[in-house]
Short mmCIF file of C-alpha atoms and ligand atoms in Angstrom, two decimals:
data_model
loop_
_atom_site.label_atom_id
_atom_site.label_comp_id
_atom_site.label_asym_id
_atom_site.label_seq_id
_atom_site.Cartn_x
_atom_site.Cartn_y
_atom_site.Cartn_z
CA UNK A 1 2.73 24.17 15.41
CA UNK A 2 -0.94 24.49 16.38
CA UNK A 3 -2.88 21.55 17.81
CA UNK A 4 -6.02 22.28 15.83
CA UNK A 5 -6.57 22.61 12.07
CA UNK A 6 -9.62 23.47 9.98
CA UNK A 7 -8.62 20.58 7.72
CA UNK A 8 -6.29 17.81 8.83
CA UNK A 9 -5.01 15.44 6.14
CA UNK A 10 -3.67 12.02 7.19
CA UNK A 11 -1.21 10.74 4.56
CA UNK A 12 1.13 12.82 2.39
CA UNK A 13 1.09 10.70 -0.77
CA UNK A 14 -0.28 12.14 -4.03
CA UNK A 15 -3.86 12.13 -2.65
CA UNK A 16 -2.94 13.85 0.61
CA UNK A 17 -0.72 16.40 -1.12
CA UNK A 18 -3.51 17.36 -3.54
CA UNK A 19 -6.05 17.51 -0.69
CA UNK A 20 -3.84 19.72 1.48
CA UNK A 21 -2.91 22.19 -1.24
CA UNK A 22 -6.52 22.44 -2.48
CA UNK A 23 -7.92 23.05 1.01
CA UNK A 24 -5.17 25.59 1.74
CA UNK A 25 -5.92 27.40 -1.54
CA UNK A 26 -9.47 27.90 -0.23
CA UNK A 27 -8.03 29.68 2.81
CA UNK A 28 -8.29 26.81 5.33
CA UNK A 29 -5.66 26.26 7.99
CA UNK A 30 -4.31 22.85 6.95
CA UNK A 31 -2.12 20.24 8.66
CA UNK A 32 -0.64 17.37 6.62
CA UNK A 33 0.47 14.38 8.69
CA UNK A 34 2.66 11.52 7.52
CA UNK A 35 4.55 8.75 9.28
CA UNK A 36 7.41 9.12 6.77
CA UNK A 37 10.16 11.73 7.19
CA UNK A 38 9.29 13.33 3.81
CA UNK A 39 6.07 13.79 1.87
CA UNK A 40 5.51 11.78 -1.35
CA UNK A 41 3.82 8.56 -0.23
CA UNK A 42 4.70 5.40 -2.11
CA UNK A 43 5.04 6.44 -5.73
CA UNK A 44 6.85 9.72 -4.97
CA UNK A 45 9.00 8.29 -2.18
CA UNK A 46 12.29 10.21 -1.87
CA UNK A 47 15.04 8.59 -3.95
CA UNK A 48 18.57 9.24 -2.64
CA UNK A 49 20.03 8.91 -6.15
CA UNK A 50 17.45 10.50 -8.42
CA UNK A 51 15.48 13.71 -8.67
CA UNK A 52 11.74 13.44 -7.96
CA UNK A 53 9.48 13.47 -11.05
CA UNK A 54 8.26 16.88 -12.17
CA UNK A 55 4.68 16.31 -10.95
CA UNK A 56 6.01 15.47 -7.49
CA UNK A 57 8.27 18.53 -7.38
CA UNK A 58 5.32 20.71 -8.39
CA UNK A 59 3.14 19.16 -5.67
CA UNK A 60 5.85 19.68 -3.01
CA UNK A 61 6.27 23.28 -4.17
CA UNK A 62 2.59 24.04 -3.46
CA UNK A 63 2.82 23.28 0.28
CA UNK A 64 3.85 26.77 1.34
CA UNK A 65 0.58 27.41 3.19
CA UNK A 66 0.36 23.92 4.70
CA UNK A 67 1.88 22.72 8.01
CA UNK A 68 3.73 19.55 7.00
CA UNK A 69 3.90 17.27 10.05
CA UNK A 70 6.47 14.70 8.91
CA UNK A 71 7.47 11.65 11.02
CA UNK A 72 4.04 11.88 12.67
CA UNK A 73 2.20 8.54 12.90
CA UNK A 74 -1.46 8.54 13.83
CA UNK A 75 -1.69 5.74 16.38
CA UNK A 76 -5.13 6.18 17.95
CA UNK A 77 -8.37 8.14 17.78
CA UNK A 78 -9.88 10.12 20.64
CA UNK A 79 -13.15 12.00 20.87
CA UNK A 80 -11.24 15.29 20.58
CA UNK A 81 -8.82 14.37 17.78
CA UNK A 82 -6.04 12.08 16.62
CA UNK A 83 -3.33 10.80 18.95
CA UNK A 84 -0.06 11.10 17.06
CA UNK A 85 3.39 9.65 17.80
CA UNK A 86 6.24 12.02 16.86
CA UNK A 87 10.01 11.85 17.39
CA UNK A 88 9.51 14.25 20.32
CA UNK A 89 6.65 12.30 21.93
CA UNK A 90 2.87 12.02 21.70
CA UNK A 91 0.52 14.82 20.54
CA UNK A 92 -3.20 15.23 20.26
CA UNK A 93 -4.23 17.04 17.08
CA UNK A 94 -7.83 18.06 16.51
CA UNK A 95 -9.62 19.17 13.37
CA UNK A 96 -12.74 20.61 11.83
CA UNK A 97 -12.61 18.16 8.90
CA UNK A 98 -10.40 15.14 8.41
CA UNK A 99 -9.26 13.77 5.04
CA UNK A 100 -8.01 10.18 5.11
CA UNK A 101 -5.36 9.67 2.44
CA UNK A 102 -3.64 6.69 4.01
CA UNK A 103 -2.94 4.88 0.73
CA UNK A 104 -2.17 1.20 0.30
CA UNK A 105 0.39 -1.46 1.07
CA UNK A 106 1.58 -4.55 -0.77
CA UNK A 107 -0.17 -7.88 -0.46
CA UNK A 108 2.45 -10.46 0.53
CA UNK A 109 1.54 -14.15 0.37
CA UNK A 110 3.48 -16.76 2.35
CA UNK A 111 5.43 -19.52 0.63
CA UNK A 112 8.23 -21.75 1.77
CA UNK A 113 11.34 -19.55 2.18
CA UNK A 114 9.54 -16.19 2.14
CA UNK A 115 11.13 -15.19 5.47
CA UNK A 116 14.72 -15.71 4.26
CA UNK A 117 16.87 -12.58 4.34
CA UNK A 118 16.85 -11.08 0.85
CA UNK A 119 13.17 -11.86 0.20
CA UNK A 120 11.01 -8.72 0.18
CA UNK A 121 7.94 -7.28 -1.47
CA UNK A 122 8.40 -5.91 -5.00
CA UNK A 123 7.48 -2.37 -3.94
CA UNK A 124 9.34 -3.08 -0.71
CA UNK A 125 12.64 -3.65 -2.52
CA UNK A 126 11.94 -0.61 -4.70
CA UNK A 127 11.49 1.47 -1.53
CA UNK A 128 14.68 0.08 0.02
CA UNK A 129 16.68 0.90 -3.12
CA UNK A 130 15.29 4.44 -3.22
CA UNK A 131 16.30 4.87 0.43
CA UNK A 132 19.87 3.84 -0.33
CA UNK A 133 20.02 0.10 0.30
CA UNK A 134 22.74 -1.17 -2.05
CA UNK A 135 21.37 -3.28 -4.91
CA UNK A 136 24.03 -2.52 -7.53
CA UNK A 137 25.28 -5.71 -9.17
CA UNK A 138 22.78 -7.88 -7.25
CA UNK A 139 20.90 -10.59 -9.19
CA UNK A 140 17.22 -9.89 -8.55
CA UNK A 141 14.14 -11.98 -9.36
CA UNK A 142 10.85 -10.03 -9.35
CA UNK A 143 7.56 -11.91 -9.09
CA UNK A 144 3.92 -11.54 -8.13
CA UNK A 145 1.29 -9.58 -10.00
CA UNK A 146 0.40 -6.24 -11.52
CA UNK A 147 2.15 -3.22 -13.02
CA UNK A 148 4.09 -2.52 -9.80
CA UNK A 149 6.42 -5.40 -10.80
CA UNK A 150 7.49 -3.44 -13.89
CA UNK A 151 7.85 -0.17 -11.97
CA UNK A 152 9.96 -1.93 -9.32
CA UNK A 153 12.16 -3.55 -12.00
CA UNK A 154 12.69 -0.16 -13.63
CA UNK A 155 13.76 1.47 -10.35
CA UNK A 156 16.03 -1.44 -9.41
CA UNK A 157 17.77 -1.34 -12.81
CA UNK A 158 18.31 2.40 -12.41
CA UNK A 159 20.02 1.59 -9.11
CA UNK A 160 22.32 -0.89 -10.84
CA UNK A 161 20.60 -4.21 -10.02
CA UNK A 162 20.69 -7.09 -12.53
CA UNK A 163 17.03 -8.02 -12.93
CA UNK A 164 17.03 -11.67 -14.04
CA UNK A 165 13.34 -11.77 -14.85
CA UNK A 166 9.84 -10.58 -13.99
CA UNK A 167 7.39 -13.40 -13.24
CA UNK A 168 3.72 -12.37 -13.50
CA UNK A 169 1.13 -14.82 -12.21
CA UNK A 170 -1.66 -13.67 -14.57
CA UNK A 171 -1.89 -15.89 -17.66
CA UNK A 172 -0.60 -14.65 -21.02
CA UNK A 173 -4.08 -14.54 -22.65
CA UNK A 174 -5.38 -12.28 -19.86
CA UNK A 175 -2.38 -9.94 -19.85
CA UNK A 176 -2.59 -9.61 -23.65
CA UNK A 177 -6.33 -8.84 -23.37
CA UNK A 178 -5.45 -6.14 -20.82
CA UNK A 179 -2.79 -4.70 -23.14
CA UNK A 180 -5.36 -4.46 -25.97
CA UNK A 181 -7.65 -2.42 -23.67
CA UNK A 182 -4.89 0.16 -23.20
CA UNK A 183 -5.84 1.75 -26.53
CA UNK A 184 -8.74 3.36 -24.63
CA UNK A 185 -6.23 4.96 -22.22
CA UNK A 186 -3.58 6.47 -24.52
CA UNK A 187 -1.55 8.06 -21.70
CA UNK A 188 -1.36 4.70 -19.93
CA UNK A 189 -0.40 2.99 -23.19
CA UNK A 190 2.48 5.44 -23.68
CA UNK A 191 3.59 4.86 -20.07
CA UNK A 192 3.45 1.07 -20.49
CA UNK A 193 5.37 1.16 -23.78
CA UNK A 194 8.02 3.40 -22.20
CA UNK A 195 8.44 0.97 -19.31
CA UNK A 196 8.70 -2.06 -21.58
CA UNK A 197 11.30 -0.27 -23.74
CA UNK A 198 13.36 0.62 -20.67
CA UNK A 199 13.10 -3.01 -19.57
CA UNK A 200 14.10 -4.41 -22.98
CA UNK A 201 16.20 -7.50 -22.42
CA UNK A 202 14.54 -8.36 -19.09
CA UNK A 203 12.41 -11.51 -19.53
CA UNK A 204 8.71 -10.91 -18.66
CA UNK A 205 7.20 -14.36 -18.09
CA UNK A 206 3.43 -14.69 -17.78
CA UNK A 207 1.42 -17.38 -15.97
CA UNK A 208 4.44 -17.90 -13.67
CA UNK A 209 4.89 -17.70 -9.91
CA UNK A 210 7.46 -18.45 -7.21
CA UNK A 211 6.74 -21.74 -5.46
CA UNK A 212 9.70 -21.85 -3.05
CA UNK A 213 12.85 -19.95 -2.08
CA UNK A 214 15.98 -21.74 -0.89
CA UNK A 215 19.00 -20.49 1.05
CA UNK A 216 20.82 -20.37 4.35
CA UNK A 217 21.80 -16.93 5.65
CA UNK A 218 19.99 -15.45 2.69
CA UNK A 219 18.04 -16.40 -0.41
CA UNK A 220 20.17 -18.24 -2.98
CA UNK A 221 17.74 -19.97 -5.35
CA UNK A 222 14.06 -19.85 -6.29
CA UNK A 223 11.76 -22.43 -7.85
CA UNK A 224 9.39 -20.84 -10.32
CA UNK A 225 6.29 -22.53 -11.74
CA UNK A 226 5.89 -21.63 -15.40
CA UNK A 227 3.36 -22.88 -17.97
CA UNK A 228 6.08 -25.25 -19.25
CA UNK A 229 7.27 -26.63 -15.89
CA UNK A 230 9.39 -25.69 -12.90
CA UNK A 231 12.43 -23.49 -13.41
CA UNK A 232 15.20 -23.01 -10.81
CA UNK A 233 17.04 -19.66 -10.76
CA UNK A 234 20.03 -18.61 -8.66
CA UNK A 235 19.65 -15.08 -7.27
CA UNK A 236 20.76 -12.70 -4.51
CA UNK A 237 17.41 -10.98 -3.94
CA UNK A 238 13.82 -12.04 -4.49
CA UNK A 239 11.06 -9.41 -4.60
CA UNK A 240 7.48 -10.73 -4.58
CA UNK A 241 4.29 -8.65 -4.36
CA UNK A 242 0.73 -9.67 -5.23
CA UNK A 243 -0.79 -6.25 -5.79
CA UNK A 244 -2.00 -3.71 -3.23
CA UNK A 245 -4.51 -3.56 -0.39
CA UNK A 246 -5.89 -0.30 1.05
CA UNK A 247 -4.74 0.95 4.48
CA UNK A 248 -8.03 1.21 6.34
CA UNK A 249 -6.95 0.90 9.98
CA UNK A 250 -7.34 4.60 10.81
CA UNK A 251 -10.73 4.76 9.09
CA UNK A 252 -11.81 1.68 11.04
CA UNK A 253 -10.75 3.25 14.35
CA UNK A 254 -12.89 6.27 13.43
CA UNK A 255 -15.85 3.96 12.82
CA UNK A 256 -16.08 4.58 9.05
CA UNK A 257 -18.10 1.98 7.10
CA UNK A 258 -16.12 -0.31 4.79
CA UNK A 259 -16.81 -1.82 1.38
CA UNK A 260 -15.08 -5.00 0.27
CA UNK A 261 -13.33 -6.14 -2.88
CA UNK A 262 -12.94 -9.84 -2.21
CA UNK A 263 -11.65 -10.23 1.36
CA UNK A 264 -10.00 -6.78 1.61
CA UNK A 265 -11.80 -3.69 2.92
CA UNK A 266 -11.63 -0.17 1.51
CA UNK A 267 -13.24 2.95 2.94
CA UNK A 268 -16.82 3.37 1.78
CA UNK A 269 -17.45 6.85 0.33
CA UNK A 270 -20.22 8.61 -1.58
CA UNK A 271 -19.75 10.51 -4.87
CA UNK A 272 -18.18 13.42 -2.99
CA UNK A 273 -15.81 11.20 -0.98
CA UNK A 274 -17.75 11.60 2.27
CA UNK A 275 -17.35 8.61 4.57
CA UNK A 276 -20.13 7.37 6.86
CA UNK A 277 -18.68 9.58 9.66
CA UNK A 278 -19.57 13.28 9.51
CA UNK A 279 -16.66 15.58 8.58
CA UNK A 280 -14.42 12.68 7.54
CA UNK A 281 -13.51 12.17 3.84
CA UNK A 282 -11.37 9.53 2.13
CA UNK A 283 -9.28 10.03 -1.03
CA UNK A 284 -6.92 7.88 -3.09
CA UNK A 285 -6.09 4.25 -2.47
CA UNK A 286 -7.63 4.15 1.04
CA UNK A 287 -10.93 4.18 -0.88
CA UNK A 288 -9.87 1.40 -3.29
CA UNK A 289 -6.84 0.72 -5.45
CA UNK A 290 -6.88 3.11 -8.40
CA UNK A 291 -3.36 4.40 -9.06
CA UNK A 292 -1.68 7.78 -9.14
CA UNK A 293 -4.18 9.66 -11.31
CA UNK A 294 -7.13 8.65 -9.11
CA UNK A 295 -5.19 9.65 -5.99
CA UNK A 296 -4.43 13.13 -7.32
CA UNK A 297 -7.97 13.77 -8.57
CA UNK A 298 -9.65 12.48 -5.42
CA UNK A 299 -7.26 14.41 -3.22
CA UNK A 300 -8.25 17.64 -5.00
CA UNK A 301 -11.94 16.70 -4.76
CA UNK A 302 -11.69 16.02 -1.02
CA UNK A 303 -9.87 19.34 -0.49
CA UNK A 304 -12.73 21.14 -2.26
CA UNK A 305 -15.53 19.30 -0.44
CA UNK A 306 -13.94 19.61 3.02
CA UNK A 307 -13.86 23.39 2.57
CA UNK A 308 -17.41 23.68 1.23
CA UNK A 309 -16.61 23.91 -2.50
CA UNK A 310 -18.60 20.94 -3.75
CA UNK A 311 -19.22 22.43 -7.20
CA UNK A 312 -15.49 22.38 -7.92
CA UNK A 313 -15.36 18.75 -6.74
CA UNK A 314 -18.28 17.82 -9.00
CA UNK A 315 -16.38 19.20 -11.98
CA UNK A 316 -13.62 16.62 -11.43
CA UNK A 317 -15.99 13.64 -11.19
CA UNK A 318 -16.07 12.59 -14.88
CA UNK A 319 -12.26 12.45 -15.02
CA UNK A 320 -12.11 10.63 -11.67
CA UNK A 321 -14.74 8.09 -12.77
CA UNK A 322 -12.78 7.35 -15.92
CA UNK A 323 -9.57 6.77 -13.95
CA UNK A 324 -11.43 4.55 -11.45
CA UNK A 325 -12.61 2.44 -14.42
CA UNK A 326 -8.95 1.85 -15.28
CA UNK A 327 -8.35 0.67 -11.70
CA UNK A 328 -11.25 -1.79 -12.03
CA UNK A 329 -9.82 -3.06 -15.33
CA UNK A 330 -6.50 -3.72 -13.62
CA UNK A 331 -7.99 -5.64 -10.73
CA UNK A 332 -10.11 -7.79 -13.11
CA UNK A 333 -7.13 -8.73 -15.27
CA UNK A 334 -4.62 -9.27 -12.47
CA UNK A 335 -6.94 -11.37 -10.27
CA UNK A 336 -4.94 -13.95 -8.34
CA UNK A 337 -4.61 -17.59 -9.42
CA UNK A 338 -6.18 -19.83 -6.69
CA UNK A 339 -3.00 -21.95 -6.73
CA UNK A 340 -1.27 -19.08 -4.91
CA UNK A 341 -3.52 -19.73 -1.92
CA UNK A 342 -1.99 -23.17 -1.48
CA UNK A 343 1.72 -22.25 -1.52
CA UNK A 344 2.20 -22.09 2.26
CA UNK A 345 2.92 -25.39 4.00
CA UNK A 346 2.15 -26.29 7.62
CA UNK A 347 5.73 -25.42 8.57
CA UNK A 348 5.64 -22.01 6.78
CA UNK A 349 5.79 -19.02 9.12
CA UNK A 350 2.68 -16.89 8.67
CA UNK A 351 3.18 -14.33 11.44
CA UNK A 352 6.82 -13.41 11.19
CA UNK A 353 6.63 -10.93 14.09
CA UNK A 354 5.56 -13.65 16.53
CA UNK A 355 6.90 -16.81 14.77
CA UNK A 356 3.55 -18.54 14.17
CA UNK A 357 3.34 -21.23 11.48
CA UNK A 358 0.34 -22.10 9.30
CA UNK A 359 0.11 -25.47 11.07
CA UNK A 360 -0.32 -23.76 14.46
CA UNK A 361 -3.36 -21.88 13.13
CA UNK A 362 -5.06 -25.05 11.89
CA UNK A 363 -7.70 -25.49 14.60
CA UNK A 364 -8.99 -21.90 14.73
CA UNK A 365 -12.02 -20.53 12.95
CA UNK A 366 -11.58 -16.83 13.66
CA UNK A 367 -8.71 -14.38 13.93
CA UNK A 368 -9.42 -13.39 17.52
CA UNK A 369 -9.28 -16.94 18.89
CA UNK A 370 -6.10 -17.62 16.87
CA UNK A 371 -4.55 -14.41 18.18
CA UNK A 372 -5.34 -15.13 21.82
CA UNK A 373 -3.89 -18.63 21.63
CA UNK A 374 -0.87 -18.09 19.37
CA UNK A 375 -0.11 -14.31 19.41
CA UNK A 376 -0.54 -14.32 15.60
CA UNK A 377 -0.89 -10.67 14.53
CA UNK A 378 0.24 -9.21 17.85
CA UNK A 379 3.70 -8.10 16.77
CA UNK A 380 5.02 -4.80 15.50
CA UNK A 381 3.04 -4.89 12.23
CA UNK A 382 -0.21 -5.53 14.16
CA UNK A 383 -1.38 -8.13 11.65
CA UNK A 384 -0.96 -5.91 8.60
CA UNK A 385 1.04 -8.63 6.83
CA UNK A 386 -0.23 -11.93 8.31
CA UNK A 387 -3.83 -10.81 8.87
CA UNK A 388 -4.11 -9.59 5.29
CA UNK A 389 -2.49 -12.78 3.94
CA UNK A 390 -4.77 -15.02 6.02
CA UNK A 391 -7.81 -13.11 4.74
CA UNK A 392 -6.58 -13.55 1.15
CA UNK A 393 -6.00 -17.29 1.78
CA UNK A 394 -9.61 -17.58 2.96
CA UNK A 395 -8.57 -18.60 6.52
CA UNK A 396 -10.05 -15.79 8.64
CA UNK A 397 -11.58 -12.44 7.66
CA UNK A 398 -9.59 -9.44 8.95
CA UNK A 399 -10.83 -8.45 12.38
CA UNK A 400 -11.20 -4.70 12.94
CA UNK A 401 -8.35 -2.34 13.80
CA UNK A 402 -7.33 -1.68 17.41
CA UNK A 403 -5.15 1.05 18.84
CA UNK A 404 -2.27 1.62 18.65
CA UNK A 405 -2.22 1.05 14.88
CA UNK A 406 1.51 1.82 14.78
CA UNK A 407 4.09 1.21 17.51
CA UNK A 408 3.93 3.99 20.12
CA UNK A 409 5.71 4.89 23.34
CA UNK A 410 4.00 3.98 26.59
CA UNK A 411 3.95 7.69 27.47
CA UNK A 412 1.95 8.39 24.30
CA UNK A 413 -0.59 5.73 25.18
CA UNK A 414 -0.69 6.91 28.78
CA UNK A 415 -1.69 10.32 27.40
CA UNK A 416 -4.85 8.91 25.78
CA UNK A 417 -7.76 10.76 27.33
CA UNK A 418 -10.49 8.71 25.69
CA UNK A 419 -9.65 5.11 26.38
CA UNK A 420 -10.78 2.59 23.80
CA UNK A 421 -13.49 0.26 25.08
CA UNK A 422 -12.43 -2.89 26.93
CA UNK A 423 -13.47 -4.80 23.84
CA UNK A 424 -10.91 -2.96 21.76
CA UNK A 425 -8.11 -4.04 24.07
CA UNK A 426 -9.37 -7.54 24.81
CA UNK A 427 -8.43 -8.75 21.34
CA UNK A 428 -5.05 -7.04 21.01
C1 LIG B 1 5.32 -0.21 -1.88
C2 LIG B 1 4.57 0.49 -3.01
C3 LIG B 1 5.27 0.97 -4.10
C4 LIG B 1 4.58 1.61 -5.14
N1 LIG B 1 5.29 2.06 -6.23
C5 LIG B 1 4.63 2.61 -7.26
C6 LIG B 1 5.32 3.04 -8.44
O1 LIG B 1 6.54 2.91 -8.54
N2 LIG B 1 4.61 3.59 -9.44
C7 LIG B 1 3.26 3.75 -9.36
O2 LIG B 1 2.63 4.25 -10.31
N3 LIG B 1 2.57 3.36 -8.27
C8 LIG B 1 3.22 2.80 -7.23
N4 LIG B 1 2.52 2.38 -6.14
C9 LIG B 1 1.07 2.63 -6.11
C10 LIG B 1 0.84 3.95 -5.38
O3 LIG B 1 0.53 3.60 -4.05
C11 LIG B 1 -0.28 4.80 -5.90
O4 LIG B 1 -0.19 4.99 -7.26
C12 LIG B 1 -0.33 6.20 -5.24
O5 LIG B 1 0.88 6.52 -4.61
C13 LIG B 1 -1.41 6.23 -4.22
O6 LIG B 1 -1.42 7.48 -3.60
P1 LIG B 1 -2.12 7.73 -2.19
O7 LIG B 1 -1.87 9.15 -1.88
O8 LIG B 1 -3.52 7.22 -2.21
O9 LIG B 1 -1.35 6.80 -1.15
P2 LIG B 1 0.18 6.58 -0.77
O10 LIG B 1 1.09 7.07 -1.80
O11 LIG B 1 0.24 5.15 -0.35
O12 LIG B 1 0.38 7.50 0.53
C14 LIG B 1 -0.22 7.21 1.76
C15 LIG B 1 0.59 7.89 2.86
O13 LIG B 1 -0.15 7.77 4.08
C16 LIG B 1 0.76 7.59 5.14
N5 LIG B 1 0.03 6.97 6.26
C17 LIG B 1 -0.76 5.87 6.25
N6 LIG B 1 -1.27 5.64 7.47
C18 LIG B 1 -0.78 6.61 8.29
C19 LIG B 1 -0.92 6.90 9.68
N7 LIG B 1 -1.71 6.15 10.49
N8 LIG B 1 -0.23 7.94 10.19
C20 LIG B 1 0.55 8.73 9.40
N9 LIG B 1 0.72 8.50 8.06
C21 LIG B 1 0.06 7.45 7.53
C22 LIG B 1 1.85 6.70 4.56
O14 LIG B 1 3.07 6.86 5.27
C23 LIG B 1 1.93 7.21 3.12
O15 LIG B 1 2.97 8.15 2.94
C24 LIG B 1 3.17 1.75 -5.08
C25 LIG B 1 2.49 1.26 -3.96
C26 LIG B 1 3.16 0.63 -2.93
C27 LIG B 1 2.39 0.10 -1.74
#
């Protein structure tokens, strides 16, 4: 495989796949990098039991002229390219243009019992099931916010789980107002109706959230706040996710400007998906949560622009803008209830990599000071979970990303030719 591409795409979800195939169709030499062993990203993650959806199969089939660099994690940025960790060791890959399609992750909020075995994110449990983790016959409670709860429930049922209920924090009046808006998006309405029909018989409770999980070696019971009081439910698995936040660490290492939706950054782009750094573009959820349709359209746009075909990108803008409006509608209607910010107690672990409780973070006013004194955010996830949760709770804003953004071998880091500034290392 070459070490230089005309267009390098980071992230092989729907946005990255569309970007790579579009750029390749214009004759560019394209590399498509992903940390996962197979392309597909989150929504098209490989399912050991089920065939991929038709759109995914079509997208995979169009990669003939693309170098797919699977199990490649970008861990750092150098002046001459991206430092990548692979199963065989570190590599430096350089590019003419770079398209960031790094997607999003779940927002997890701490509550008492959230670190018990058997408690996961909603999309997290969906991903585990797709990868073969046995859920058949397990009693599952799904909670949190947004349409991902329904998608996760659907997948888990297909894998044989007994979904006891879906608990959505948004109040009933707001969710019903959202449902009425779906008439303006007929394809989404059909999708939503299909999901609800497949989930017939599974209670969907609105204005409800998990206050506490109980158990010993694993979760056994959950306390759920509902509009009519607290309900206790016995279960084997609890899956809780409060929506998505963009993965911006790579863009931050590159020095790309950020925009903010509440406390969470997304990559700032212009109408043609150009970031503030020359030759670097961002497509899909890295540039703000928008869903599958936005990811595919923006991926194609970025592939056109990165290869000098801006007119073709312009032609997709009206459709992209319309899909982005749907994303904005979702985030307005599934805004989080402030009571969720007060679920964690002083004894609740916040940083599960380094065993730091909320109480231990009490005296600090910024993330860096807290990190230096407690190691909060210095574990394997590099603050992706705890740093994002603390920002959501209004404790500390996220501090910038520092290399390595994913775990890497010492030999890979030793191969870095452009060392990050002292400042970059001082905080990590
Ligand atoms: C856990 C989860 C489950 C979801 N399930 C559904 C669902 O069932 N239905 C649905 O409609 N939507 C789902 N979504 C929403 C979904 O993310 C979007 O609809 C869509 O997949 C976004 O596409 P994307 O290409 O922007 O990003 P993604 O699909 O998130 O793809 C981003 C890719 O970038 C890779 N990446 C990121 N950083 C690096 C790096 N430094 N080095 C190498 N690779 C990197 C990741 O491994 C990932 O494969 C889910 C989201 C999450 C987080």
